PDB file of C-alpha atoms and ligand atoms in Angstrom:
ATOM      1  CA  MET A   1     115.807 133.448 140.611  1.00 84.00           C
ATOM      2  CA  SER A   2     112.548 134.874 140.960  1.00 93.00           C
ATOM      3  CA  TYR A   3     109.447 131.817 140.268  1.00 97.00           C
ATOM      4  CA  LEU A   4     108.033 132.370 137.040  1.00 98.00           C
ATOM      5  CA  ILE A   5     104.170 131.558 136.775  1.00 98.00           C
ATOM      6  CA  ALA A   6     103.119 131.254 133.127  1.00 98.00           C
ATOM      7  CA  ALA A   7     100.060 131.080 131.394  1.00 98.00           C
ATOM      8  CA  ASN A   8      99.408 128.496 128.296  1.00 98.00           C
ATOM      9  CA  TRP A   9      95.886 129.455 126.609  1.00 98.00           C
ATOM     10  CA  LYS A  10      96.296 126.695 124.077  1.00 98.00           C
ATOM     11  CA  MET A  11      93.674 127.609 121.233  1.00 98.00           C
ATOM     12  CA  ASN A  12      91.358 129.271 124.076  1.00 98.00           C
ATOM     13  CA  LYS A  13      90.440 133.220 123.876  1.00 98.00           C
ATOM     14  CA  THR A  14      89.672 135.479 120.828  1.00 98.00           C
ATOM     15  CA  VAL A  15      91.353 139.000 120.564  1.00 98.00           C
ATOM     16  CA  GLY A  16      88.295 140.607 122.178  1.00 98.00           C
ATOM     17  CA  GLU A  17      88.344 138.032 125.390  1.00 98.00           C
ATOM     18  CA  THR A  18      92.336 138.851 125.561  1.00 98.00           C
ATOM     19  CA  LEU A  19      91.580 142.038 126.156  1.00 98.00           C
ATOM     20  CA  GLU A  20      89.096 142.158 128.542  1.00 98.00           C
ATOM     21  CA  TYR A  21      91.061 139.529 130.765  1.00 98.00           C
ATOM     22  CA  LEU A  22      94.072 141.998 130.705  1.00 98.00           C
ATOM     23  CA  ASP A  23      91.494 144.265 131.912  1.00 97.00           C
ATOM     24  CA  ILE A  24      90.798 142.730 134.339  1.00 98.00           C
ATOM     25  CA  PHE A  25      94.388 140.764 135.450  1.00 98.00           C
ATOM     26  CA  LEU A  26      96.543 143.807 134.645  1.00 97.00           C
ATOM     27  CA  PRO A  27      95.538 145.832 137.879  1.00 96.00           C
ATOM     28  CA  SER A  28      95.620 142.833 139.831  1.00 96.00           C
ATOM     29  CA  ILE A  29      99.038 142.125 139.225  1.00 96.00           C
ATOM     30  CA  LYS A  30     100.177 145.508 140.077  1.00 92.00           C
ATOM     31  CA  ASP A  31     102.199 144.976 143.523  1.00 84.00           C
ATOM     32  CA  LEU A  32     103.275 141.413 142.767  1.00 89.00           C
ATOM     33  CA  LYS A  33     106.716 142.383 141.923  1.00 84.00           C
ATOM     34  CA  SER A  34     109.063 139.520 143.384  1.00 91.00           C
ATOM     35  CA  VAL A  35     107.312 136.910 140.900  1.00 95.00           C
ATOM     36  CA  GLU A  36     107.857 136.960 137.107  1.00 96.00           C
ATOM     37  CA  ILE A  37     104.210 136.312 135.350  1.00 98.00           C
ATOM     38  CA  MET A  38     104.048 135.127 131.378  1.00 98.00           C
ATOM     39  CA  ILE A  39     100.912 134.988 129.198  1.00 98.00           C
ATOM     40  CA  ALA A  40     101.121 132.892 126.162  1.00 98.00           C
ATOM     41  CA  PRO A  41      97.577 133.983 124.119  1.00 98.00           C
ATOM     42  CA  PRO A  42      97.071 132.378 120.414  1.00 98.00           C
ATOM     43  CA  PHE A  43      98.742 133.789 117.778  1.00 98.00           C
ATOM     44  CA  THR A  44      95.888 135.903 116.913  1.00 98.00           C
ATOM     45  CA  ALA A  45      95.783 137.738 119.773  1.00 98.00           C
ATOM     46  CA  LEU A  46      99.626 138.599 120.505  1.00 98.00           C
ATOM     47  CA  SER A  47      99.559 141.702 118.657  1.00 98.00           C
ATOM     48  CA  SER A  48      96.518 143.288 120.742  1.00 98.00           C
ATOM     49  CA  ALA A  49      98.134 141.659 123.694  1.00 98.00           C
ATOM     50  CA  SER A  50     101.385 143.504 123.640  1.00 98.00           C
ATOM     51  CA  ILE A  51     100.058 146.898 122.360  1.00 97.00           C
ATOM     52  CA  LYS A  52      97.739 146.517 125.730  1.00 97.00           C
ATOM     53  CA  ILE A  53     100.757 145.408 128.195  1.00 97.00           C
ATOM     54  CA  ASP A  54     102.882 148.086 126.636  1.00 96.00           C
ATOM     55  CA  ALA A  55     100.719 151.221 127.383  1.00 96.00           C
ATOM     56  CA  TYR A  56      99.826 149.552 130.603  1.00 95.00           C
ATOM     57  CA  LYS A  57     103.354 149.281 131.659  1.00 93.00           C
ATOM     58  CA  ARG A  58     104.133 152.717 130.658  1.00 93.00           C
ATOM     59  CA  GLU A  59     101.594 153.963 133.700  1.00 93.00           C
ATOM     60  CA  ASN A  60     102.474 151.260 136.261  1.00 92.00           C
ATOM     61  CA  GLU A  61     104.994 148.703 137.243  1.00 91.00           C
ATOM     62  CA  VAL A  62     104.114 145.033 136.607  1.00 93.00           C
ATOM     63  CA  ASN A  63     106.297 142.259 135.928  1.00 93.00           C
ATOM     64  CA  ILE A  64     104.546 140.436 132.799  1.00 96.00           C
ATOM     65  CA  LYS A  65     105.961 139.123 129.944  1.00 97.00           C
ATOM     66  CA  LEU A  66     104.566 137.716 126.622  1.00 98.00           C
ATOM     67  CA  GLY A  67     104.852 134.425 125.256  1.00 98.00           C
ATOM     68  CA  ALA A  68     104.163 132.742 122.202  1.00 98.00           C
ATOM     69  CA  GLN A  69     102.881 128.704 122.437  1.00 98.00           C
ATOM     70  CA  ASN A  70     105.062 127.715 119.350  1.00 98.00           C
ATOM     71  CA  MET A  71     107.135 128.761 116.558  1.00 98.00           C
ATOM     72  CA  TYR A  72     109.070 127.485 113.352  1.00 98.00           C
ATOM     73  CA  TYR A  73     112.636 127.931 113.103  1.00 98.00           C
ATOM     74  CA  VAL A  74     113.158 129.749 110.095  1.00 98.00           C
ATOM     75  CA  GLU A  75     112.756 133.393 109.419  1.00 97.00           C
ATOM     76  CA  LYS A  76     110.677 133.209 106.420  1.00 97.00           C
ATOM     77  CA  GLY A  77     109.863 131.444 103.583  1.00 98.00           C
ATOM     78  CA  ALA A  78     107.771 129.053 102.198  1.00 98.00           C
ATOM     79  CA  PHE A  79     106.048 126.809 105.485  1.00 98.00           C
ATOM     80  CA  THR A  80     102.332 127.406 104.778  1.00 98.00           C
ATOM     81  CA  GLY A  81     100.969 128.290 108.595  1.00 97.00           C
ATOM     82  CA  GLU A  82     103.624 128.183 110.667  1.00 98.00           C
ATOM     83  CA  ILE A  83     105.194 131.513 112.080  1.00 98.00           C
ATOM     84  CA  SER A  84     108.913 132.766 112.705  1.00 98.00           C
ATOM     85  CA  PRO A  85     111.119 134.081 115.578  1.00 98.00           C
ATOM     86  CA  ILE A  86     111.491 137.851 113.447  1.00 98.00           C
ATOM     87  CA  MET A  87     107.569 138.166 113.399  1.00 98.00           C
ATOM     88  CA  LEU A  88     107.688 137.211 117.403  1.00 98.00           C
ATOM     89  CA  ASN A  89     110.238 139.527 117.965  1.00 98.00           C
ATOM     90  CA  GLU A  90     108.548 142.564 116.284  1.00 97.00           C
ATOM     91  CA  LEU A  91     105.889 142.003 118.676  1.00 97.00           C
ATOM     92  CA  ASN A  92     107.869 141.995 121.649  1.00 95.00           C
ATOM     93  CA  VAL A  93     107.475 138.721 122.794  1.00 98.00           C
ATOM     94  CA  ASP A  94     109.690 137.649 125.264  1.00 98.00           C
ATOM     95  CA  TYR A  95     109.075 133.704 125.624  1.00 98.00           C
ATOM     96  CA  VAL A  96     108.286 131.111 123.440  1.00 98.00           C
ATOM     97  CA  ILE A  97     106.669 127.432 124.464  1.00 98.00           C
ATOM     98  CA  ILE A  98     108.787 124.692 122.869  1.00 98.00           C
ATOM     99  CA  GLY A  99     108.227 120.874 122.517  1.00 98.00           C
ATOM    100  CA  HIS A 100     104.531 121.189 124.133  1.00 98.00           C
ATOM    101  CA  SER A 101     103.332 117.514 124.672  1.00 97.00           C
ATOM    102  CA  GLU A 102     100.699 118.645 122.510  1.00 98.00           C
ATOM    103  CA  ARG A 103     102.807 119.681 119.675  1.00 98.00           C
ATOM    104  CA  ARG A 104     104.489 116.136 120.393  1.00 98.00           C
ATOM    105  CA  HIS A 105     101.753 114.357 120.382  1.00 96.00           C
ATOM    106  CA  ILE A 106      98.877 115.398 118.630  1.00 97.00           C
ATOM    107  CA  PHE A 107     101.256 117.123 115.792  1.00 97.00           C
ATOM    108  CA  GLY A 108     103.793 114.937 115.733  1.00 97.00           C
ATOM    109  CA  GLU A 109     106.983 116.710 116.587  1.00 98.00           C
ATOM    110  CA  ARG A 110     109.885 115.231 117.479  1.00 98.00           C
ATOM    111  CA  ASP A 111     113.022 115.751 119.571  1.00 98.00           C
ATOM    112  CA  ASP A 112     115.026 116.783 116.295  1.00 98.00           C
ATOM    113  CA  LEU A 113     112.543 119.178 115.066  1.00 98.00           C
ATOM    114  CA  ILE A 114     112.320 120.860 118.903  1.00 98.00           C
ATOM    115  CA  ASN A 115     116.020 120.717 119.074  1.00 98.00           C
ATOM    116  CA  LYS A 116     116.249 123.139 115.762  1.00 98.00           C
ATOM    117  CA  LYS A 117     113.098 125.382 117.465  1.00 98.00           C
ATOM    118  CA  MET A 118     115.150 125.491 120.648  1.00 98.00           C
ATOM    119  CA  ILE A 119     118.060 126.384 118.781  1.00 98.00           C
ATOM    120  CA  SER A 120     116.273 129.329 116.613  1.00 98.00           C
ATOM    121  CA  ALA A 121     114.891 131.024 119.485  1.00 98.00           C
ATOM    122  CA  VAL A 122     117.634 130.918 121.448  1.00 98.00           C
ATOM    123  CA  GLU A 123     119.638 132.518 118.605  1.00 98.00           C
ATOM    124  CA  SER A 124     116.650 135.076 118.179  1.00 98.00           C
ATOM    125  CA  GLY A 125     117.102 136.568 121.377  1.00 98.00           C
ATOM    126  CA  LEU A 126     113.590 134.721 122.885  1.00 98.00           C
ATOM    127  CA  ARG A 127     113.515 132.774 125.767  1.00 98.00           C
ATOM    128  CA  PRO A 128     112.520 129.419 124.987  1.00 98.00           C
ATOM    129  CA  ILE A 129     110.404 127.527 127.584  1.00 98.00           C
ATOM    130  CA  LEU A 130     111.563 123.279 127.086  1.00 98.00           C
ATOM    131  CA  CYS A 131     108.607 121.001 127.581  1.00 98.00           C
ATOM    132  CA  ILE A 132     109.058 117.422 128.491  1.00 98.00           C
ATOM    133  CA  GLY A 133     107.619 114.680 130.316  1.00 98.00           C
ATOM    134  CA  GLU A 134     106.232 111.219 130.274  1.00 98.00           C
ATOM    135  CA  THR A 135     103.586 109.442 128.834  1.00 97.00           C
ATOM    136  CA  ILE A 136     101.584 107.272 131.700  1.00 97.00           C
ATOM    137  CA  GLU A 137     102.549 104.046 130.037  1.00 97.00           C
ATOM    138  CA  GLU A 138     106.153 105.241 130.170  1.00 98.00           C
ATOM    139  CA  ARG A 139     105.755 106.186 133.715  1.00 97.00           C
ATOM    140  CA  GLU A 140     104.320 102.683 134.580  1.00 97.00           C
ATOM    141  CA  GLN A 141     106.834 100.887 132.617  1.00 98.00           C
ATOM    142  CA  GLY A 142     109.661 102.716 134.966  1.00 98.00           C
ATOM    143  CA  LYS A 143     111.084 105.115 132.267  1.00 98.00           C
ATOM    144  CA  THR A 144     109.971 108.583 133.642  1.00 98.00           C
ATOM    145  CA  LEU A 145     113.980 109.324 134.084  1.00 98.00           C
ATOM    146  CA  SER A 146     115.031 107.838 131.058  1.00 98.00           C
ATOM    147  CA  VAL A 147     112.475 109.721 128.591  1.00 98.00           C
ATOM    148  CA  VAL A 148     113.050 112.681 130.661  1.00 98.00           C
ATOM    149  CA  GLU A 149     116.638 112.735 130.175  1.00 98.00           C
ATOM    150  CA  ARG A 150     116.423 111.701 126.424  1.00 98.00           C
ATOM    151  CA  GLN A 151     114.032 115.005 125.652  1.00 98.00           C
ATOM    152  CA  LEU A 152     116.173 117.110 127.349  1.00 98.00           C
ATOM    153  CA  ARG A 153     119.632 116.309 125.969  1.00 98.00           C
ATOM    154  CA  ASN A 154     118.027 116.228 122.291  1.00 98.00           C
ATOM    155  CA  GLY A 155     115.893 119.149 122.769  1.00 98.00           C
ATOM    156  CA  LEU A 156     119.444 120.973 124.511  1.00 98.00           C
ATOM    157  CA  SER A 157     121.679 119.931 122.069  1.00 98.00           C
ATOM    158  CA  GLY A 158     124.523 122.356 120.817  1.00 98.00           C
ATOM    159  CA  ILE A 159     123.104 124.971 123.375  1.00 98.00           C
ATOM    160  CA  GLU A 160     123.963 123.552 126.696  1.00 97.00           C
ATOM    161  CA  LYS A 161     126.160 126.513 126.848  1.00 96.00           C
ATOM    162  CA  ASP A 162     122.933 129.262 126.695  1.00 97.00           C
ATOM    163  CA  LEU A 163     120.940 127.296 129.354  1.00 97.00           C
ATOM    164  CA  PRO A 164     120.918 130.505 131.207  1.00 97.00           C
ATOM    165  CA  PHE A 165     118.778 131.534 128.560  1.00 98.00           C
ATOM    166  CA  ILE A 166     116.378 128.721 128.643  1.00 98.00           C
ATOM    167  CA  ASP A 167     113.880 127.831 131.127  1.00 98.00           C
ATOM    168  CA  ILE A 168     112.114 123.785 131.426  1.00 98.00           C
ATOM    169  CA  ALA A 169     109.168 122.981 132.323  1.00 98.00           C
ATOM    170  CA  TYR A 170     108.228 119.967 133.820  1.00 98.00           C
ATOM    171  CA  GLU A 171     105.005 118.317 132.075  1.00 98.00           C
ATOM    172  CA  PRO A 172     103.807 114.934 132.676  1.00 98.00           C
ATOM    173  CA  VAL A 173     101.508 114.072 129.876  1.00 97.00           C
ATOM    174  CA  TRP A 174      99.178 112.265 132.116  1.00 97.00           C
ATOM    175  CA  ALA A 175      98.616 115.171 134.143  1.00 97.00           C
ATOM    176  CA  ILE A 176      97.955 117.653 131.731  1.00 96.00           C
ATOM    177  CA  GLY A 177      94.050 118.720 131.615  1.00 93.00           C
ATOM    178  CA  THR A 178      93.138 115.857 133.578  1.00 95.00           C
ATOM    179  CA  GLY A 179      92.950 117.218 137.231  1.00 94.00           C
ATOM    180  CA  VAL A 180      95.258 114.669 138.499  1.00 94.00           C
ATOM    181  CA  ASN A 181      98.566 116.448 138.803  1.00 95.00           C
ATOM    182  CA  ALA A 182     101.775 115.187 139.952  1.00 95.00           C
ATOM    183  CA  THR A 183     102.083 114.405 143.830  1.00 97.00           C
ATOM    184  CA  PRO A 184     105.004 117.170 145.154  1.00 97.00           C
ATOM    185  CA  GLU A 185     106.883 114.263 145.899  1.00 97.00           C
ATOM    186  CA  GLN A 186     106.453 112.864 142.391  1.00 98.00           C
ATOM    187  CA  ALA A 187     107.462 116.509 140.936  1.00 98.00           C
ATOM    188  CA  GLN A 188     110.708 117.113 143.082  1.00 97.00           C
ATOM    189  CA  GLU A 189     111.892 113.553 142.152  1.00 97.00           C
ATOM    190  CA  VAL A 190     111.960 114.722 138.234  1.00 98.00           C
ATOM    191  CA  HIS A 191     113.054 118.018 138.830  1.00 98.00           C
ATOM    192  CA  LEU A 192     115.902 117.162 140.824  1.00 98.00           C
ATOM    193  CA  PHE A 193     116.972 114.856 138.270  1.00 98.00           C
ATOM    194  CA  VAL A 194     116.380 117.464 135.478  1.00 98.00           C
ATOM    195  CA  ARG A 195     118.384 119.781 137.839  1.00 98.00           C
ATOM    196  CA  SER A 196     121.368 117.217 138.184  1.00 97.00           C
ATOM    197  CA  LEU A 197     121.419 116.919 134.260  1.00 98.00           C
ATOM    198  CA  ILE A 198     121.387 120.758 133.451  1.00 97.00           C
ATOM    199  CA  ASN A 199     123.671 121.386 136.029  1.00 97.00           C
ATOM    200  CA  GLU A 200     126.394 118.614 133.896  1.00 97.00           C
ATOM    201  CA  LEU A 201     125.078 120.046 130.876  1.00 97.00           C
ATOM    202  CA  SER A 202     125.749 123.771 131.320  1.00 96.00           C
ATOM    203  CA  LYS A 203     128.906 122.682 133.571  1.00 95.00           C
ATOM    204  CA  GLY A 204     127.340 124.335 136.636  1.00 94.00           C
ATOM    205  CA  ASN A 205     126.172 127.556 134.728  1.00 93.00           C
ATOM    206  CA  ASP A 206     122.548 126.610 135.267  1.00 91.00           C
ATOM    207  CA  SER A 207     121.392 129.163 138.216  1.00 92.00           C
ATOM    208  CA  LYS A 208     119.222 131.187 135.914  1.00 96.00           C
ATOM    209  CA  THR A 209     117.656 128.215 134.448  1.00 98.00           C
ATOM    210  CA  ARG A 210     114.009 127.611 136.394  1.00 98.00           C
ATOM    211  CA  ILE A 211     112.524 124.169 136.147  1.00 98.00           C
ATOM    212  CA  LEU A 212     108.990 125.078 136.011  1.00 98.00           C
ATOM    213  CA  TYR A 213     106.042 122.430 136.372  1.00 98.00           C
ATOM    214  CA  GLY A 214     102.775 122.095 134.346  1.00 98.00           C
ATOM    215  CA  GLY A 215      99.842 119.722 134.381  1.00 98.00           C
ATOM    216  CA  SER A 216      96.286 120.421 136.184  1.00 97.00           C
ATOM    217  CA  VAL A 217      98.200 123.175 138.433  1.00 98.00           C
ATOM    218  CA  ASN A 218      95.510 125.375 140.503  1.00 97.00           C
ATOM    219  CA  ASP A 219      94.802 127.314 143.177  1.00 96.00           C
ATOM    220  CA  LYS A 220      94.715 124.252 145.592  1.00 96.00           C
ATOM    221  CA  ASN A 221      97.536 122.565 144.826  1.00 97.00           C
ATOM    222  CA  ALA A 222      99.953 125.310 143.775  1.00 97.00           C
ATOM    223  CA  ARG A 223     101.383 126.242 147.376  1.00 97.00           C
ATOM    224  CA  ASP A 224     102.330 122.411 148.269  1.00 97.00           C
ATOM    225  CA  LEU A 225     104.143 122.141 144.751  1.00 98.00           C
ATOM    226  CA  ILE A 226     105.940 125.602 144.604  1.00 97.00           C
ATOM    227  CA  LYS A 227     107.427 124.516 148.455  1.00 97.00           C
ATOM    228  CA  GLU A 228     109.526 121.468 146.902  1.00 97.00           C
ATOM    229  CA  LYS A 229     113.105 122.919 146.535  1.00 95.00           C
ATOM    230  CA  ASN A 230     113.443 122.573 142.786  1.00 97.00           C
ATOM    231  CA  VAL A 231     110.109 123.367 141.384  1.00 98.00           C
ATOM    232  CA  ASP A 232     110.557 126.976 139.918  1.00 98.00           C
ATOM    233  CA  GLY A 233     107.375 128.357 138.793  1.00 98.00           C
ATOM    234  CA  PHE A 234     104.403 126.611 136.821  1.00 98.00           C
ATOM    235  CA  LEU A 235     103.240 126.260 133.321  1.00 98.00           C
ATOM    236  CA  VAL A 236      99.283 126.559 134.042  1.00 98.00           C
ATOM    237  CA  GLY A 237      96.845 125.509 130.952  1.00 98.00           C
ATOM    238  CA  SER A 238      93.217 125.282 132.159  1.00 98.00           C
ATOM    239  CA  ALA A 239      93.791 127.586 135.136  1.00 98.00           C
ATOM    240  CA  SER A 240      95.571 130.428 133.891  1.00 98.00           C
ATOM    241  CA  LEU A 241      92.257 130.821 131.185  1.00 98.00           C
ATOM    242  CA  ASP A 242      89.734 132.746 134.635  1.00 98.00           C
ATOM    243  CA  PRO A 243      91.899 135.573 135.307  1.00 98.00           C
ATOM    244  CA  GLU A 244      91.198 135.604 138.961  1.00 97.00           C
ATOM    245  CA  LYS A 245      92.238 131.445 138.936  1.00 97.00           C
ATOM    246  CA  PHE A 246      95.454 132.548 137.831  1.00 98.00           C
ATOM    247  CA  TYR A 247      95.580 135.413 140.328  1.00 97.00           C
ATOM    248  CA  LYS A 248      95.254 132.929 143.261  1.00 97.00           C
ATOM    249  CA  ILE A 249      98.041 130.504 141.399  1.00 97.00           C
ATOM    250  CA  ILE A 250     100.529 133.472 141.717  1.00 97.00           C
ATOM    251  CA  THR A 251      99.656 134.533 145.375  1.00 96.00           C
ATOM    252  CA  GLU A 252      99.665 131.228 146.658  1.00 94.00           C
ATOM    253  CA  THR A 253     103.310 131.021 145.382  1.00 93.00           C
ATOM    254  CA  LEU A 254     103.802 134.275 147.159  1.00 90.00           C
ATOM    255  CA  GLU A 255     103.087 133.056 150.865  1.00 69.00           C
ATOM    256  CA  VAL A 256     105.763 130.203 150.968  1.00 65.00           C
TER     257      VAL A 256
HETATM  258  P1  PGA B   1      96.354 122.258 132.594  1.00 65.89           P
HETATM  259  O1  PGA B   1      97.836 122.531 130.985  1.00 65.89           O
HETATM  260  O2  PGA B   1      96.877 123.371 133.722  1.00 65.89           O
HETATM  261  O3  PGA B   1      95.556 122.302 131.700  1.00 65.89           O
HETATM  262  O4  PGA B   1      96.957 120.702 133.163  1.00 65.89           O
HETATM  263  C1  PGA B   1      99.453 122.380 131.662  1.00 65.89           C
HETATM  264  C2  PGA B   1     100.086 122.322 130.118  1.00 65.89           C
HETATM  265  O5  PGA B   1      99.586 122.031 129.345  1.00 65.89           O
HETATM  266  O6  PGA B   1     100.730 123.444 129.742  1.00 65.89           O
END
């Protein structure tokens, strides 16, 4: 199983800025074949990014995939402002981030909606990255593992057998965009717990499911985090917005 290093750009970068980024980034990752790289730009830039990546791949070998940051679970209809899985399929999108903490906490997404999105993504042939993680209050009350367990069981309800086509991202809410990352020990504790849970849910068929860490990952802490046995990659926010910094994070994971 190769590491997955994924970029979540959130609401950043216009089409022009996305193309400029790819001009720098794509040539830099040409020789990095042992790691899988994913970029999730905003919806508006997906089409241009997809065309650019496809054209580049025709001439060069690069292990990069495109991801979406969210989607709705219905194919089409009266859902103003939403994007459907078939729209993502059309753009050669491979991954979709589901249940990111900003979706949960700013936009009020709950486990049942997240579960519907997970089911729909799997049925549509997209590889979902299910995001889970506790708030600082929950951690201080000793509820970290129970919160993560609830989010995982509910998010995966009915699709446990599809776990080989799903990745998980553990992103403690208190570490996202704060500059305070989980320590490698804190990450490992939760990742180990998540690994045992998905092993149970999938009846042992979880060897293709990666558990990513997310939350203030940068080129300084990436190496220590990836050294942990159950950390299988990263979901990177702010540090992925600069192509050189993101490249540095990727190469840090290669040297372990
Ligand atoms: P961050 O965001 O790297 O800026 O903390 C991570 C994420 O939200 O996925």
